Short mmCIF file of C-alpha atoms in Angstrom, two decimals:
data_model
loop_
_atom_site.label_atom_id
_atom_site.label_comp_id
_atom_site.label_asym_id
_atom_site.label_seq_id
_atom_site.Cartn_x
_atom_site.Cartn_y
_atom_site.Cartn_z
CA UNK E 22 36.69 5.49 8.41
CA UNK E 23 35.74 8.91 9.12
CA UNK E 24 34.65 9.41 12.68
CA UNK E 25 31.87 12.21 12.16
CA UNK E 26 30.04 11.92 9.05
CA UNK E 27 27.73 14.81 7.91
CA UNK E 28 25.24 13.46 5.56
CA UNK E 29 22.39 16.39 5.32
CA UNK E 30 18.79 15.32 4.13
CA UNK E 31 17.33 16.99 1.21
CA UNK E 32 13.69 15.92 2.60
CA UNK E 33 14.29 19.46 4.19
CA UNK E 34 15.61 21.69 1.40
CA UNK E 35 13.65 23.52 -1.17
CA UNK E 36 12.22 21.12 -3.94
CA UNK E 37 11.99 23.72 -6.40
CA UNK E 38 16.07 24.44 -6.17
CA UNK E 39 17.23 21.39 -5.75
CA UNK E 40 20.73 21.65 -7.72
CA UNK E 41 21.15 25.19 -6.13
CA UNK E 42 20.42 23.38 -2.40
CA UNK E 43 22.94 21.07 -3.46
CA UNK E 44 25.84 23.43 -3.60
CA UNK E 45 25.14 24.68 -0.15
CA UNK E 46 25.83 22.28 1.05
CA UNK E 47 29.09 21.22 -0.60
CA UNK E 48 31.19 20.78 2.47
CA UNK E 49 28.80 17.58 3.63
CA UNK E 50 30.16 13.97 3.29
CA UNK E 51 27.31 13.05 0.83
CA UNK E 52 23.88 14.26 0.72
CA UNK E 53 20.76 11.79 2.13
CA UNK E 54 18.28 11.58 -0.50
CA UNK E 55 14.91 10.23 0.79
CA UNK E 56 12.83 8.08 -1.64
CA UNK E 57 9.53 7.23 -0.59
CA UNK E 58 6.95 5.60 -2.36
CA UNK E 59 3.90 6.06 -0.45
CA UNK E 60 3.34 2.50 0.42
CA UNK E 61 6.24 1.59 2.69
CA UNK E 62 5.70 5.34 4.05
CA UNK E 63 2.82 7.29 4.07
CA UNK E 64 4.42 10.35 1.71
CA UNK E 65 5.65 10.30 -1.90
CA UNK E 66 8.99 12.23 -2.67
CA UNK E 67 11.51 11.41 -5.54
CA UNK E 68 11.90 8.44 -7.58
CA UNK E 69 15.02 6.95 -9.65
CA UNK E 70 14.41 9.73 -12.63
CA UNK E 71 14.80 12.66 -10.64
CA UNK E 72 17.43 10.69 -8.24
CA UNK E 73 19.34 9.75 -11.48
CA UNK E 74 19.35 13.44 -12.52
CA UNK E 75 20.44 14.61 -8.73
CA UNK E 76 23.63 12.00 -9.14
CA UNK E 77 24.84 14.36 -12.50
CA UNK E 78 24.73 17.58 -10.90
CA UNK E 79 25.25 16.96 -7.13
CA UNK E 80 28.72 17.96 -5.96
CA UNK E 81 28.87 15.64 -2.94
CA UNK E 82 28.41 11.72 -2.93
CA UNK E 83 24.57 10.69 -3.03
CA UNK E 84 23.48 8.29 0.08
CA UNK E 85 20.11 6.90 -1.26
CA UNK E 86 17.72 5.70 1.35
CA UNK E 87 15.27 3.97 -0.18
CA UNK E 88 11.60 4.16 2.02
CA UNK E 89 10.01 1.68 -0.87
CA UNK E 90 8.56 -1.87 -0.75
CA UNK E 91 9.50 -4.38 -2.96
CA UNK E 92 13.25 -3.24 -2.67
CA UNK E 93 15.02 -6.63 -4.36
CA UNK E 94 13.06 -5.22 -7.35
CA UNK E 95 13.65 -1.42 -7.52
CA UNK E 96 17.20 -1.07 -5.14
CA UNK E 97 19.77 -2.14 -7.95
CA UNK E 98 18.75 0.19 -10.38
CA UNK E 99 19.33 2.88 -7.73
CA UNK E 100 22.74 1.38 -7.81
CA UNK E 101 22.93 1.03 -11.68
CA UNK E 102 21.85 4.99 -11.69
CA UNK E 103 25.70 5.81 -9.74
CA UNK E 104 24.89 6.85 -6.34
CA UNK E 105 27.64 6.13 -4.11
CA UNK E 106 25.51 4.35 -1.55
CA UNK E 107 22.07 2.88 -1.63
CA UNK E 108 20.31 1.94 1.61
CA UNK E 109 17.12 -0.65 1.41
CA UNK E 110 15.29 -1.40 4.50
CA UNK E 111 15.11 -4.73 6.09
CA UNK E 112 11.37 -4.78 6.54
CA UNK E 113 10.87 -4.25 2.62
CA UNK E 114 13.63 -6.99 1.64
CA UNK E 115 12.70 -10.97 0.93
CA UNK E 116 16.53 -11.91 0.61
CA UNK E 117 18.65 -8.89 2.19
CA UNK E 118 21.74 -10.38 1.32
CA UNK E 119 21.75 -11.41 -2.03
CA UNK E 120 20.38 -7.73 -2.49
CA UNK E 121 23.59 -6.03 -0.79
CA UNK E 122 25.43 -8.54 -3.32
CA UNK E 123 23.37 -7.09 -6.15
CA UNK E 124 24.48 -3.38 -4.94
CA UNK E 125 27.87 -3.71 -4.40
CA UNK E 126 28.18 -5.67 -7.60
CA UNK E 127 26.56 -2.58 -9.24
CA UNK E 128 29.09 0.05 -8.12
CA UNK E 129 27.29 0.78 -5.03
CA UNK E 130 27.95 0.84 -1.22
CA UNK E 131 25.10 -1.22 0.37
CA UNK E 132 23.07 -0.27 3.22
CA UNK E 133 20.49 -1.80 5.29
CA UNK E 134 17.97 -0.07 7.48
CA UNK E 135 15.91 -0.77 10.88
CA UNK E 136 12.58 0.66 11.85
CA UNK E 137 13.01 2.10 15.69
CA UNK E 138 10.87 -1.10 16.74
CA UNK E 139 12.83 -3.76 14.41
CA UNK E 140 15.69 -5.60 16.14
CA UNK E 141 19.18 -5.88 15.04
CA UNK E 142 19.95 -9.28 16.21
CA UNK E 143 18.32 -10.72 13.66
CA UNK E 144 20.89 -8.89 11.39
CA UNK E 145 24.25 -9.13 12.72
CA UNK E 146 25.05 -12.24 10.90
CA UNK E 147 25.00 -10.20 7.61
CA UNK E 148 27.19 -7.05 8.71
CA UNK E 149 30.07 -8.99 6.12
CA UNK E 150 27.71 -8.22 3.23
CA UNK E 151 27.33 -4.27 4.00
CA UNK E 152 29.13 -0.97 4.46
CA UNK E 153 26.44 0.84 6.40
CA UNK E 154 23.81 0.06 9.08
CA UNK E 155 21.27 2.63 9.22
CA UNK E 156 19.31 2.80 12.87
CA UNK E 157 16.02 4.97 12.29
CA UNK E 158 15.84 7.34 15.53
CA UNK E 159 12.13 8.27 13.98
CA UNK E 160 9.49 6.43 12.24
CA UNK E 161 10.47 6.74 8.51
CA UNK E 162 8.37 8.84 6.53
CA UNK E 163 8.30 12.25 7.79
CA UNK E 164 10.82 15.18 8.34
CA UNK E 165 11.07 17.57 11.79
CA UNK E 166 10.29 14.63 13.84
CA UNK E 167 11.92 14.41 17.37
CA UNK E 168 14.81 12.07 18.22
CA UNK E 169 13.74 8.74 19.82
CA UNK E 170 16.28 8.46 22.64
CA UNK E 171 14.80 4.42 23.15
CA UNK E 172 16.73 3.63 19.71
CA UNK E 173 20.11 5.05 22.04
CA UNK E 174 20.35 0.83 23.79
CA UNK E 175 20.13 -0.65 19.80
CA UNK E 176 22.94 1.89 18.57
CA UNK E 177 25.19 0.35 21.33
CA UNK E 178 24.25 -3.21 20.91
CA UNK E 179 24.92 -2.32 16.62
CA UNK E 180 28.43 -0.97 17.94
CA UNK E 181 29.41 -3.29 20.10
CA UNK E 182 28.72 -6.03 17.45
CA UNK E 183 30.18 -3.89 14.78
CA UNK E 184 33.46 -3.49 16.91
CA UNK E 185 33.57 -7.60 17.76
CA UNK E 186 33.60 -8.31 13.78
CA UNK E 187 36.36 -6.00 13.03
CA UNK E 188 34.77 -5.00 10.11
CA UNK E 189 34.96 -1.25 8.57
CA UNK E 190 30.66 -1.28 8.53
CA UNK E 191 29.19 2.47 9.07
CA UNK E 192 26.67 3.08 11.83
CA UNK E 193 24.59 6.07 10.30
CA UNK E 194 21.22 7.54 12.49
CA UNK E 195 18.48 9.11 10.88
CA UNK E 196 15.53 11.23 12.61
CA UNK E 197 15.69 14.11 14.75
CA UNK E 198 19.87 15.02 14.89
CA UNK E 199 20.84 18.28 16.05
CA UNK E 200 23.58 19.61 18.08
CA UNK E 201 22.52 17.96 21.28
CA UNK E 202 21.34 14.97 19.88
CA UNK E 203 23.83 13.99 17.76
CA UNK E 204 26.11 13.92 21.05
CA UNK E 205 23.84 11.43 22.34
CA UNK E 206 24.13 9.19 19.21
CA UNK E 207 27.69 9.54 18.76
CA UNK E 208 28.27 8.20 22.68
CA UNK E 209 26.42 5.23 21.74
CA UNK E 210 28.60 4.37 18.74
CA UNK E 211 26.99 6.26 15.84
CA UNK E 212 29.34 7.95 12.99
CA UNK E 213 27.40 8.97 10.15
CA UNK E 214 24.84 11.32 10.89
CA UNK E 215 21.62 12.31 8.81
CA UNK E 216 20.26 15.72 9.63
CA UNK E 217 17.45 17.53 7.61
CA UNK E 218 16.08 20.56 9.15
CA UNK E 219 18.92 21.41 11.69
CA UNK E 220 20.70 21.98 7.90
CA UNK E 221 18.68 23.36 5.76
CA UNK E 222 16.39 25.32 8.76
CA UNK E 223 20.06 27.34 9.21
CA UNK E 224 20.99 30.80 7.70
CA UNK E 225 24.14 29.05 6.27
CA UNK E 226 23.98 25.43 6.17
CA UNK E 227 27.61 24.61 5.06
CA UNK E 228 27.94 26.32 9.00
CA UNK E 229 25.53 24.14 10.45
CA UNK E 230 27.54 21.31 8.82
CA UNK E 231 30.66 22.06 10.85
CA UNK E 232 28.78 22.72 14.13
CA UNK E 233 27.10 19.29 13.73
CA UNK E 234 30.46 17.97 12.79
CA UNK E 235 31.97 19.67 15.60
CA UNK E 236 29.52 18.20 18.11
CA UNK E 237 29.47 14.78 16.96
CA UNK E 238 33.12 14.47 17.27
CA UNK E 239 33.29 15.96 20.93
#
């Protein structure tokens, strides 16, 4: 498993080019594509059509995180649709495991996310049934938010029980990741790494890729 994973958000790129922000970033590990549906979050962004359309023209991997309630219901097809990885959050699932079943038996990695203020005890039991663990380091729902360094203790506790299970389970972050931040998440056992503006807010974000990849591996 890769030790630095850059997975940029498109919640920061330009709506109106979205297959031409795509290709500038085509030296990312897989592109984070934020669906909210204005219930679990506040904001409304994509939904499965235009995700569905992303997958055919995208040339890295899509990550999916899905911001939605009801996700037993709507997180398979997201699955069904071919994106390499679809993350549901805990708070929005009724049976979280037979869910990561559903995606995985779909074609799809499964992922489950935490609010900043939702444990991960409650979790760990389950790590057999994913590939990813997503840790918010913001509230979801909003881009250009600063990094919560309070989520930093749950990160270690995730990697420490991550590392005990010997199991090849991703520990991605999400909120606020720059070049100094990301340091900070990586020491605490993060290695996928979802950064919006400090990507698409650069001149050249294929170069902010590889300085974010380049810090998060020091």
């Amino acid at each position: 498993m890769a030790t630095c994973c850059i997975n940029p958000s498109i919640l920061s790129a330009d709506f109106a080019n979205l297959e031409a922000e795509l290709r500038r970033i085509g030296n990312a590990d897989a592109v984070h594509v934020d669906v909210m549906d204005n219930h679990f979050v506040p904001n409304l962004t994509l939904g499965l059509p235009v995700v569905a359309r992303l997958q055919e023209v995208s040339p890295v991997p899509l990550d999916a995180h899905l911001m939605i309630n009801d996700a037993d219901r709507w997180a398979p097809a997201y699955a069904e649709a071919g994106v390499a990885s679809v993350t549901f959050h805990a708070e929005a699932s009724i049976a979280p495991i037979k869910l990561a079943r559903e995606l995985r038996a779909r074609g799809a990695k499964a992922g489950m996310a935490l609010r900043p203020g939702s444990a991960v005890e409650p979790y760990l039991d389950m790590l057999g049934e994913l590939d990813m663990l997503l840790i918010m380091t913001v509230e979801p729902g909003f881009g250009g938010q600063a990094f919560l360094d309070l989520t930093l203790p749950k990160i270690r506790r995730a990697r420490a029980a991550i590392d005990a299970s010997g199991l090849q389970v991703a520990l991605q972050v999400d909120g606020g990741i720059t070049e100094d931040t990301i340091r900070r998440a990586a020491d605490a056992g993060a290695n996928v790494f979802v950064a919006g503006s400090a990507v698409y807010g650069a001149e050249d974000p294929g170069e902010a890729i590889e300085r974010l990849r380049a810090a998060g591996q020091r």
